[in-house]
Amino acid sequence: MNQDIILDVKDLNAWFGNFHAVKSISKSYKKNTINAIIGPSGCGKSTYLRCLNRIHEEVPGAKVSGEAIIDGQNIFDPKADPVEVRRKIGMVFQKPNPFPAMSIYENVVIGLKLQGIKKKSFLLEQAENCLRKAALWDEVKDKLNKDGMSLSGGQQQRLCIARTLAVNPPVVLMDEPTSALDPIASAKIEDLMSELKKEYTVIVVTHNMQQAARISDYTSFFVLGELIEHNLSSEIFTRPKMKQTEDYITGRFG
Ligand SMILES: Nc1ncnc2c1ncn2[C@@H]1O[C@H](COP(=O)(O)OP(=O)(O)O)[C@@H](O)[C@H]1O
Ligand SMILES: [Mg+2]
């Protein structure tokens, strides 16, 4: 496989019972890039990310077929451990979801503790490191033992990003990470994503075209479960090849 490719999705399909929600998606993701996914509501964007984080299968009646290769392994292989997969492909959700009744510090290090890491100095160092990467350290360094839920919405989302980064996943999925936030908090997360791509590969669903154009290197356009067009974002937003893409990005449909 091309050295630049971190994640290679091949013929990915997902169903809810008989409903075919994600249809034969093939797409490879390059290291250190931000990849936006856009498309009308209900076109399968969240389902696609949830497949890559091995959580779609938790819905009763749900099914997946196809492959997603990372480190030479198919994440859907029956032998692949979903917990291991999530250490390689982390996910940040639309609504900030810090663990309740847990301090800021505990929220960040929980993944490491679950891996059996106990050394306090290491955990503290990692907490600081991840909170810095999530651009939250300066705001919380004096109150690490406060409840994670006591933070503002924008801070909670950055806490969730820090929690995701703690286990150092090479790929980070984000499902509309700024849609529940005000413009200032959203701008902070956008800046942060550009920083993150130095170390990670980000796949981000957004309904905000300006955001996708600003922050992403590549954009995929989904309609009714299908990948209609994908290209450099600079191309998609200035010279889309398909009429459906053009109609969507100019606000005529969706
Ligand atoms: N738990 C579920 N059970 C049945 N159908 C679902 C479920 N979740 C989502 N769907 C359907 O799958 C399709 C894709 O949904 P989703 O991936 O959430 O779209 P998007 O994130 O692009 O808005 C939609 O038609 C939606 O109604
Ligand atoms: Mg969604």
CSV table of C-alpha atoms and ligand atoms in Angstrom, one decimal, residues 45-46 94 175-176, ligand 2:
chain,number,residue,atom,x,y,z
A,45,LYS,CA,-22.4,10.5,7.0
A,46,SER,CA,-22.8,9.6,10.7
A,94,GLN,CA,-21.7,15.9,17.7
A,175,ASP,CA,-19.1,14.0,13.6
A,176,GLU,CA,-20.2,17.7,13.3
B,2,MG,MG,-25.3,12.8,11.2
